Short mmCIF file of C-alpha atoms in Angstrom, two decimals:
data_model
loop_
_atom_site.label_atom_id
_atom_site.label_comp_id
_atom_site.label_asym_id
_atom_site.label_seq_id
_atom_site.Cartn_x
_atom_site.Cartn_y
_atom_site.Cartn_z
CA UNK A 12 -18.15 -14.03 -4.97
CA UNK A 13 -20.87 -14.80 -2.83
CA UNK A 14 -21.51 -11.68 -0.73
CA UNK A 15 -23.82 -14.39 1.76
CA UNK A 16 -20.48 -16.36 2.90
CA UNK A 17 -17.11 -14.27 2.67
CA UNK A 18 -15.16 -16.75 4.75
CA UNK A 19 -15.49 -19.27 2.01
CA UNK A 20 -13.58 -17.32 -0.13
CA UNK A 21 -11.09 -17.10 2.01
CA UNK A 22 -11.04 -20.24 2.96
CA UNK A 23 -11.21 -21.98 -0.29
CA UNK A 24 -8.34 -19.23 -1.59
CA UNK A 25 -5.70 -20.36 1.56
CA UNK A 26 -6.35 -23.86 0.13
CA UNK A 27 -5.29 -22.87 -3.22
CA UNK A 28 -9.06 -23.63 -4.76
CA UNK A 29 -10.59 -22.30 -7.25
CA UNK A 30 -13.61 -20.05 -6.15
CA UNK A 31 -15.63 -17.34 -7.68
CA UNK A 32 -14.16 -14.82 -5.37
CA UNK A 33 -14.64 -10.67 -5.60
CA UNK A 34 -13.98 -8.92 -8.14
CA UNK A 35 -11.99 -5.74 -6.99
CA UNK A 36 -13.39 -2.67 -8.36
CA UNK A 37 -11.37 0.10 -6.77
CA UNK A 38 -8.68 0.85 -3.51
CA UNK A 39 -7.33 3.56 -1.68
CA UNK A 40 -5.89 3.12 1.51
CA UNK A 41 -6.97 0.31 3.62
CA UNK A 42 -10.83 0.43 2.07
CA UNK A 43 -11.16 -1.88 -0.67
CA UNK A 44 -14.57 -1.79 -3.05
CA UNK A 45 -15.43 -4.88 -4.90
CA UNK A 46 -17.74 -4.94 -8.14
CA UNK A 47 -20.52 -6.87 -5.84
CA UNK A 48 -20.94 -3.55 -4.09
CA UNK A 49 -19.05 -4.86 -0.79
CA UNK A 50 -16.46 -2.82 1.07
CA UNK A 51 -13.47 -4.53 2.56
CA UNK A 52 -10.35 -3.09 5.05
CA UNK A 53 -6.92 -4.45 4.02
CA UNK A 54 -4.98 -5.71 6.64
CA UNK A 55 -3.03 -7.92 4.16
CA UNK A 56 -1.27 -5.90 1.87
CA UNK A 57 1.18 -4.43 4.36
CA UNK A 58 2.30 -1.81 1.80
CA UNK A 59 2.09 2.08 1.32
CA UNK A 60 -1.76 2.30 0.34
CA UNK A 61 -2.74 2.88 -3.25
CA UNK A 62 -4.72 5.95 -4.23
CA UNK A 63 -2.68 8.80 -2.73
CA UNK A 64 -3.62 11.81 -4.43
CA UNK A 65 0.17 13.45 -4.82
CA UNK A 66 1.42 9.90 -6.04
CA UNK A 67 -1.15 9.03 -8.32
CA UNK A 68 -0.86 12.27 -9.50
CA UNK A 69 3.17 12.02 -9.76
CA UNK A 70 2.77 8.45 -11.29
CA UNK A 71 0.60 9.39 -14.00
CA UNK A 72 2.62 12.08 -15.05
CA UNK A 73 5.24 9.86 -15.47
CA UNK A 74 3.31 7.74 -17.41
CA UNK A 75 2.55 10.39 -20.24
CA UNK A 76 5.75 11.29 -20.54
CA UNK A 77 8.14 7.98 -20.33
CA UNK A 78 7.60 5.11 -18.63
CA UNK A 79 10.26 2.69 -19.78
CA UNK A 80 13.54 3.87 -21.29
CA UNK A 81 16.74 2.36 -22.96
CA UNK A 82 19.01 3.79 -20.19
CA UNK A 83 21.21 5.35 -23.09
CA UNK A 84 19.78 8.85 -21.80
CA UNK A 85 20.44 10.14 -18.11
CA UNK A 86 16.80 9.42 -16.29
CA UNK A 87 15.70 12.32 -14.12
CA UNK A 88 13.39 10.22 -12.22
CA UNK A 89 16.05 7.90 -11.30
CA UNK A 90 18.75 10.68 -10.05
CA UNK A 91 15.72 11.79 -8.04
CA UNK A 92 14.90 8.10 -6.82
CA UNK A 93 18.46 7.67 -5.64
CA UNK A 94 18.63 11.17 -3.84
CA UNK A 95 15.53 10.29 -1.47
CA UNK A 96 16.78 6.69 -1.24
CA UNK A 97 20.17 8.30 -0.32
CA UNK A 98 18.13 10.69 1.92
CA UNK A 99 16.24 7.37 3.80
CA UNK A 100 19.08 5.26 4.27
CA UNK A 101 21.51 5.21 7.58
CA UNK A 102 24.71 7.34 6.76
CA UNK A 103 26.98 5.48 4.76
CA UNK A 104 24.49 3.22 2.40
CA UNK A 105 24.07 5.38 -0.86
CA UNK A 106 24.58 2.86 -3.23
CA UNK A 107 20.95 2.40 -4.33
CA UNK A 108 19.82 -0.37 -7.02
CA UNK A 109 16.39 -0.67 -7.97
CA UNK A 110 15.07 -3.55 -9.38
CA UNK A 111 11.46 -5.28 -9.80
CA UNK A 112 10.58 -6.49 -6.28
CA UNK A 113 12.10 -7.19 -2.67
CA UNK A 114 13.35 -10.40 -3.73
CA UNK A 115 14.99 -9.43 -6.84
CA UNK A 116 16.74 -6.63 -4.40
CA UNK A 117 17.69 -9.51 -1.92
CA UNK A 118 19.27 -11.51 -4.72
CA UNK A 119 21.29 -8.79 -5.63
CA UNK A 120 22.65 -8.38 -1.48
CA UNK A 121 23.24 -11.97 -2.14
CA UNK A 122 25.34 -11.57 -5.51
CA UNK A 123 27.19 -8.76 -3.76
CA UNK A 124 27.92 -11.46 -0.96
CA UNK A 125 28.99 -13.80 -3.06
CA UNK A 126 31.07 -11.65 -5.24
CA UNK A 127 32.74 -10.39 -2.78
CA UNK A 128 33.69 -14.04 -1.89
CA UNK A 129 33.47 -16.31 -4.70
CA UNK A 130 34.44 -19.28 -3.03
CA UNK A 131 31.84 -18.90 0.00
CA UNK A 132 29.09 -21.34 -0.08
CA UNK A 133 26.85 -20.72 2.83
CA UNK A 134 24.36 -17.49 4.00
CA UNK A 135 23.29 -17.49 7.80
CA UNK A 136 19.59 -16.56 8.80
CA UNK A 137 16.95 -16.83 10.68
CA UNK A 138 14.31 -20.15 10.24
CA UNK A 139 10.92 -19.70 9.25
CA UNK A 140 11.65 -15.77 8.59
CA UNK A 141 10.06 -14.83 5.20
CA UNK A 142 12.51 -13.63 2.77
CA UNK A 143 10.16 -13.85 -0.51
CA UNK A 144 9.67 -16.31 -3.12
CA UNK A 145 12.80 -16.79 -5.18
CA UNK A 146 15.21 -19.62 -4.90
CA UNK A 147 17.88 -18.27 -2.48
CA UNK A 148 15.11 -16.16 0.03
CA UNK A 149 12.77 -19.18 -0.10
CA UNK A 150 15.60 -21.32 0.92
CA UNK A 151 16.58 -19.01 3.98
CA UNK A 152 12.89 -19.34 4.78
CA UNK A 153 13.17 -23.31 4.62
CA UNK A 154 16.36 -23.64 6.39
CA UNK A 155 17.11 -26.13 3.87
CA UNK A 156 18.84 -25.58 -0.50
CA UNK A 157 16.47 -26.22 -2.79
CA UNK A 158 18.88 -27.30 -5.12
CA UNK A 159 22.51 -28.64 -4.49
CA UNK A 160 24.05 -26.33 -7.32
CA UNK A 161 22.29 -22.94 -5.72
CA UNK A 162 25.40 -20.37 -5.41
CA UNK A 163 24.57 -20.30 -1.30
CA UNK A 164 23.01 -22.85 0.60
CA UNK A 165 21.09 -21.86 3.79
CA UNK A 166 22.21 -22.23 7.55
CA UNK A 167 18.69 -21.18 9.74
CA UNK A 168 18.60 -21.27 13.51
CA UNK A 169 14.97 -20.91 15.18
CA UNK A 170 13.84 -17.12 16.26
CA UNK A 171 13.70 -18.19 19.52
CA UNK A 172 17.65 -19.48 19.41
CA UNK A 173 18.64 -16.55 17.74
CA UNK A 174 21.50 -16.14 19.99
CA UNK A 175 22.98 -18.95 18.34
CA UNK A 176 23.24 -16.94 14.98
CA UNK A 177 26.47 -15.03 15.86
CA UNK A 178 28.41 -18.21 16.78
CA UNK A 179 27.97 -19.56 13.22
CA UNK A 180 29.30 -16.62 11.55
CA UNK A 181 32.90 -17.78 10.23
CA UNK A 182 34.98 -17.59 6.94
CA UNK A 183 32.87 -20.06 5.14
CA UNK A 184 30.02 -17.50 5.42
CA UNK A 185 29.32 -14.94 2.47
CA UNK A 186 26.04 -13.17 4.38
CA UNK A 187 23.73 -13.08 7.18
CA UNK A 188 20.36 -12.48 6.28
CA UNK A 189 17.97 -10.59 9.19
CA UNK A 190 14.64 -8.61 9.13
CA UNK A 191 14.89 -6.41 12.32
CA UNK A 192 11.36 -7.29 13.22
CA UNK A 193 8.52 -9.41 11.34
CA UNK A 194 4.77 -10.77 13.00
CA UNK A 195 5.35 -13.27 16.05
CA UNK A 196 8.81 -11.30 16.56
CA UNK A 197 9.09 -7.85 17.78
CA UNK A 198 11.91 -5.51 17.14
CA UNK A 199 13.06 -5.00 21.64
CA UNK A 200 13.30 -9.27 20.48
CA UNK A 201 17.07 -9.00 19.36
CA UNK A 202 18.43 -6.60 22.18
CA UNK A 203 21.46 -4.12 21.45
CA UNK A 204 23.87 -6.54 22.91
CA UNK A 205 23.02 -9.66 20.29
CA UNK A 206 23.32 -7.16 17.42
CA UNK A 207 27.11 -5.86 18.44
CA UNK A 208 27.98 -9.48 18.51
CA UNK A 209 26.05 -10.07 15.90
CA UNK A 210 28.52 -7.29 14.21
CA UNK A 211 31.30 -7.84 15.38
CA UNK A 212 31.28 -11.46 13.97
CA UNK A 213 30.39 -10.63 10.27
CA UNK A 214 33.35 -7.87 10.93
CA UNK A 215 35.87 -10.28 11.76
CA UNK A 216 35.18 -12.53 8.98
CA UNK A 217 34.41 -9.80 6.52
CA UNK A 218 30.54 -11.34 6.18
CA UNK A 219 28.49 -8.86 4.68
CA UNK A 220 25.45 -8.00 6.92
CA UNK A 221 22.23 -8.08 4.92
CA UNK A 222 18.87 -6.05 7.14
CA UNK A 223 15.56 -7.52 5.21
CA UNK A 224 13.50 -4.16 5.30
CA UNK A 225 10.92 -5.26 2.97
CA UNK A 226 8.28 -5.62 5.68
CA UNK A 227 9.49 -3.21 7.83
CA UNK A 228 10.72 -0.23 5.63
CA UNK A 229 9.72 2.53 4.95
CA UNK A 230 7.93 3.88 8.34
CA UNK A 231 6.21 0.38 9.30
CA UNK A 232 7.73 0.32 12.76
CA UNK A 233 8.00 3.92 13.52
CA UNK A 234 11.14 5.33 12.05
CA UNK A 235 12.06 5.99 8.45
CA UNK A 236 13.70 2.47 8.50
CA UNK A 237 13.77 -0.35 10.91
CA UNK A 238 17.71 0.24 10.73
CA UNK A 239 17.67 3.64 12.50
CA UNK A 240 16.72 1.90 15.58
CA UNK A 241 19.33 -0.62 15.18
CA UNK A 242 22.56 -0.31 17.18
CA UNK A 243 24.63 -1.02 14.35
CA UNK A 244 24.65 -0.35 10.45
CA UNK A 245 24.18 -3.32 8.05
CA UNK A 246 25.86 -3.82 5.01
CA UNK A 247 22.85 -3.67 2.51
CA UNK A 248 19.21 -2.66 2.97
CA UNK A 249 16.90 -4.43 1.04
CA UNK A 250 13.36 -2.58 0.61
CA UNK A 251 10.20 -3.97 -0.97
CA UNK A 252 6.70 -3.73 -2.74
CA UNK A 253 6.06 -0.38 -0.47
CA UNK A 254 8.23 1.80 -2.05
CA UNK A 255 6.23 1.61 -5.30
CA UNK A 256 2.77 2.73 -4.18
CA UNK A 257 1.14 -0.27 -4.42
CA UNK A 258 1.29 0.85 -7.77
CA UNK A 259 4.07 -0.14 -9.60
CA UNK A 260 6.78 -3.04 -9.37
CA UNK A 261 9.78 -2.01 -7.67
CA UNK A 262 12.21 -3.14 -5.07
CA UNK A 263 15.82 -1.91 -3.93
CA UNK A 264 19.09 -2.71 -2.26
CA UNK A 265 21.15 -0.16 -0.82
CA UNK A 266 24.71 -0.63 0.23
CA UNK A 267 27.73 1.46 0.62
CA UNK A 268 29.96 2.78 -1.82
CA UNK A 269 32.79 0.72 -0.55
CA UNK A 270 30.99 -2.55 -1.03
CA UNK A 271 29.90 -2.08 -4.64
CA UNK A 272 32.83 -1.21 -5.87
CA UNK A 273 34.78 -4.07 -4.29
CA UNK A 274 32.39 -5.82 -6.91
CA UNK A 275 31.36 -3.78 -9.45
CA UNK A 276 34.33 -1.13 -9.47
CA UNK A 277 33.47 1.83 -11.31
CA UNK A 278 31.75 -0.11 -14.41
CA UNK A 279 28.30 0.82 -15.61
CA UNK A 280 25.16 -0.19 -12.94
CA UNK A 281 23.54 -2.15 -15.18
CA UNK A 282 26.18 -4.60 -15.03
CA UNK A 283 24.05 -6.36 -12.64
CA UNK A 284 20.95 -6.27 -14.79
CA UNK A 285 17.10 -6.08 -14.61
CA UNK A 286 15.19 -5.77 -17.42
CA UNK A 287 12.73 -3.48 -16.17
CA UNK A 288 14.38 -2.42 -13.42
CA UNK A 289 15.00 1.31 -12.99
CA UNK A 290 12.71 2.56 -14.91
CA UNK A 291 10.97 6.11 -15.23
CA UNK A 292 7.83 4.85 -13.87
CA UNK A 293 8.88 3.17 -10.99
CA UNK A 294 11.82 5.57 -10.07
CA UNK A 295 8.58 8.51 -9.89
CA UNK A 296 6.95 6.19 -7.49
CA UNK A 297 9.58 5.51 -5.13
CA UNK A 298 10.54 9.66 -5.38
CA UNK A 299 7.07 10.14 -4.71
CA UNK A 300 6.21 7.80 -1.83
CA UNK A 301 9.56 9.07 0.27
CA UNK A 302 8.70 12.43 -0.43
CA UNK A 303 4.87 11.44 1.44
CA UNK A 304 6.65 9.82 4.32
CA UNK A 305 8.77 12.66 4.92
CA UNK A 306 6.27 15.24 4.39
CA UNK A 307 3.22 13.65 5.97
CA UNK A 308 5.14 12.13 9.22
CA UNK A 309 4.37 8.26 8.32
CA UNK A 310 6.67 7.25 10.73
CA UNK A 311 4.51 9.24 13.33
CA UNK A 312 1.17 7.91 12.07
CA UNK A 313 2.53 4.44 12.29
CA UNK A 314 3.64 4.92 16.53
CA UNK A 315 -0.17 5.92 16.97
CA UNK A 316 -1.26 3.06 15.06
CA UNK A 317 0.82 1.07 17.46
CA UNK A 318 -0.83 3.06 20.65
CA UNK A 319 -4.07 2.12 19.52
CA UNK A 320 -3.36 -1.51 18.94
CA UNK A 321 -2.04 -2.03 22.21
CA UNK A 322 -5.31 -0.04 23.74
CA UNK A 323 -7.60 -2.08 21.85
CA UNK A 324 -6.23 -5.46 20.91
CA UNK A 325 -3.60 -5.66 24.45
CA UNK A 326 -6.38 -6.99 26.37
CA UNK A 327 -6.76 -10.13 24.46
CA UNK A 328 -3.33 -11.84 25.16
CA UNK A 329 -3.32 -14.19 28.06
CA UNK A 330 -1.26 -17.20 28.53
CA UNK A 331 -4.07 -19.64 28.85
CA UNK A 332 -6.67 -18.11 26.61
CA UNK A 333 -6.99 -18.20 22.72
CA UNK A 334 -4.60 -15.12 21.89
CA UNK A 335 -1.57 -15.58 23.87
CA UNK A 336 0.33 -12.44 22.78
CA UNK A 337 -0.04 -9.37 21.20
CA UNK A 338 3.12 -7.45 19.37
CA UNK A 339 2.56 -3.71 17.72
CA UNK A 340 6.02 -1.96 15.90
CA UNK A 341 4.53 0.89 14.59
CA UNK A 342 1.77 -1.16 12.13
CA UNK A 343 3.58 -4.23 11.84
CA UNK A 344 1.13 -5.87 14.69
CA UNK A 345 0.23 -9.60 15.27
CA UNK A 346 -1.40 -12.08 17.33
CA UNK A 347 0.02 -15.69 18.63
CA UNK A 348 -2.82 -17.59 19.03
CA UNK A 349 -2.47 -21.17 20.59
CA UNK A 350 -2.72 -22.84 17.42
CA UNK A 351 -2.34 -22.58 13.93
CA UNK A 352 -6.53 -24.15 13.83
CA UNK A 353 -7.11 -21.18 15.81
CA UNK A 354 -5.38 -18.64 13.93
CA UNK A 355 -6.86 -19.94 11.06
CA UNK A 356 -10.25 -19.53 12.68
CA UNK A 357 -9.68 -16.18 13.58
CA UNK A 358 -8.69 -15.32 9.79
CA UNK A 359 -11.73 -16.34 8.33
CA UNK A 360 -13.97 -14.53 11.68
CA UNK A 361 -12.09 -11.67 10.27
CA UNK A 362 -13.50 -12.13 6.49
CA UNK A 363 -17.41 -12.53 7.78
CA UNK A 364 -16.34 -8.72 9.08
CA UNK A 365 -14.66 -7.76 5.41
CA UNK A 366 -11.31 -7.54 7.13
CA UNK A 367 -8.58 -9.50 4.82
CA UNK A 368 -5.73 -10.78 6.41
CA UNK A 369 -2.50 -12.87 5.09
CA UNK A 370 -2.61 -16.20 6.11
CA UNK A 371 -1.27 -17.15 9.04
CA UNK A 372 1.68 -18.64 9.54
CA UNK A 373 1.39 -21.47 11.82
CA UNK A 374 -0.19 -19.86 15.19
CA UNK A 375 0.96 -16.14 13.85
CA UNK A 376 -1.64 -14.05 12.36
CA UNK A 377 -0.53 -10.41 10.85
CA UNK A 378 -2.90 -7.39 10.76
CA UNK A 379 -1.03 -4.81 8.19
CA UNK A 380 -3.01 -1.84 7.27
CA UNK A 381 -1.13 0.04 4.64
CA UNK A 382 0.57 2.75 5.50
CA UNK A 383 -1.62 6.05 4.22
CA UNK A 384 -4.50 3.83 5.61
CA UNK A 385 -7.35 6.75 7.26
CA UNK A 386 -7.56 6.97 10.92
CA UNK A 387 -10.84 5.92 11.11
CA UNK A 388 -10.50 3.14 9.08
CA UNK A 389 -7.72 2.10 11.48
CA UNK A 390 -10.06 2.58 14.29
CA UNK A 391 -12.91 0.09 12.61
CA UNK A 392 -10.54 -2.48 11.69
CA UNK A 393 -8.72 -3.03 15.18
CA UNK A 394 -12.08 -3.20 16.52
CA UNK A 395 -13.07 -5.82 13.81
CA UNK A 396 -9.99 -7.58 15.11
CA UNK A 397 -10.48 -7.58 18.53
CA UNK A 398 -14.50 -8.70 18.17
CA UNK A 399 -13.65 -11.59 16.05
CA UNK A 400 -10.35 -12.46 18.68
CA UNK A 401 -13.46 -12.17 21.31
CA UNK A 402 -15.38 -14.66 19.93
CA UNK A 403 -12.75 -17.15 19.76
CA UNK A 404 -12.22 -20.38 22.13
CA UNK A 405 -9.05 -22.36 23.08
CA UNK A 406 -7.78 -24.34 20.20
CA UNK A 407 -11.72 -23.89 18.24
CA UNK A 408 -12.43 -24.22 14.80
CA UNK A 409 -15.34 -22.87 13.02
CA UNK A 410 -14.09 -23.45 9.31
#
């Protein structure tokens, strides 16, 4: 890297060049040290926050005892994993099956969909929304198959013509794909009475409903899962990356008794397979981060994340300025800008401050602090973010 010009770093790695970037040294919470001796806040991650004492601690425990096994032997960390998990999830989900990341747990929703109805071809969703990077959640992203053999082939409606979604729902269908909330869409977005319809459709055609919690859960938006504030239950859950600490690969999808064994009946778990999956390691990681989010009050921490963001960063939005809205569900907050230049702008403003963001999507940028991220730290970056917003112009561009 070359501490003189940080933006070019992140410039150059958004265009997929290669760049002597930073070299990271060490991270806990949302302050990241790299080897040239600069400090960095993460606002990109979007995940627990590595270096918790109790979870490092509970991790590397793990670690000198077992940290892969043959699954001949009952696992201990996995009936724990599968209690909390049980513990998280709304009422009847307590199906849990842990995998290697949120889209390896939203291709197994998706087999579950499709084994429930073999002959079903298509999955419903939302356009644009990201689902991850394998075939069938890139696709939903895409709105369009990437290959005319896949086992489901995408149907997308635009976010803002999500009312359309429920109307679509019929007997060709095998699921409908939603995250409750995700940046440039707010959670109060898709009111009560869309999700009843929304419901009562995939009821009536026995569509399994799939909730994409891998942004959102656990505590992002305030509650132990996005799903408690919904008005209905899903289907499956699908949780991601967070759940492992920033620390180890693992994802999961949780579903209800009743489901599974319409596809699985009572035949051994790892009938679905994961070669990794399940393991000691990651099972003490997900036992551990659920037992910090229970007994630390993340949920709570993220609402006065949210009260902050609106105090500081609410002022910005105005319909004929640079930043046209602000959105804040617990720490899932985001700017519209009026332009993907200027969103893109405002990205690399943020790296001359050592704040790293994702990149944008179109005119969306994301601001994700993980979730054990310290107060102050909080503080410093929203105010990062709202100096570099500032400095911004209609439609500029300062690359």
């Amino acid at each position: 890297m070359r501490p003189a010009d940080p933006a070019q770093v992140v410039a150059m790695s958004m265009l997929g060049a290669a760049v002597d970037g930073p070299v990271v040294r060490r991270q806990v919470g949302a302050r990241l040290s790299a080897a040239d001796g600069t400090e960095w806040l993460d606002a990109a991650g979007g995940g627990f926050g590595p270096g918790h004492p109790a979870v490092t601690a509970r991790i590397a425990a793990q670690l000198r005892r077992v940290a892969l096994s043959s699954r001949v032997f009952v696992s201990r960390p996995l009936a724990e994993a599968v209690t909390a998990l049980d513990a998280l999830a709304p009422g009847p989900l307590t199906m849990s099956y842990l995998c290697n990341s949120g889209a390896e747990a939203l291709d197994a929703a998706l087999k579950l969909a499709k084994g429930s109805h073999p002959e079903r071809r298509r999955m419903l969703g939302l356009r644009g929304a990201d689902h991850g990077s394998l075939s069938h959640g890139l696709a939903l992203t895409l709105g369009s198959g990437l290959s005319a053999d896949a086992p489901l082939q995408p149907v997308g409606v635009p976010a803002d013509r999500a009312a359309e979604l429920a109307d679509l729902v019929d007997d060709s269908v095998a699921a409908v794909v939603l995250a409750p909330a995700a940046p440039g869409r707010a959670l109060a977005d898709l009111p009560p009475s869309w999700w009843h319809r929304l419901r009562a459709a995939c009821d009536a055609a026995d569509v399994l409903l799939v909730v994409d919690e891998r942004t959102t859960g656990p505590a992002r938006v305030g509650a132990g899962l996005a799903s408690d504030l919904l008005p209905v239950l899903p289907d499956a859950v699908v949780l991601g990356e967070t759940i492992g600490a920033d620390a180890v690969p693992v994802g999961c999808m949780i579903t209800t008794a009743a489901r599974y064994d319409r596809v699985y009946g009572r035949r051994n778990p790892t009938v679905q397979g994961s070669t990794f999956g399940a393991n000691p390691l990651s099972a003490a990681a997900v036992t551990a981060v659920l037992a910090v989010v229970r007994d630390e009050d993340l949920p709570a921490r993220q609402r006065a994340v949210a009260t902050e963001a609106v105090r500081t960063l609410g002022g910005l939005a105005d319909p004929h300025g640079p930043v046209r809205a602000v959105g804040a569900d617990g720490s899932l907050i985001w700017l519209r800008t009026d332009s993907a230049e200027t969103a893109a702008s405002l990205a690399l403003g943020l790296a001359r401050e050592r704040v790293l963001v994702r990149r944008p999507t179109g005119p969306v940028l994301a601001v994700l602090p993980p979730l054990t991220a310290d107060p102050p730290d909080v503080t410093t970056l929203l105010d990062r973010v709202a100096a570099a917003a500032g400095r911004l112009t209609p439609q500029a561009v300062t690359r």
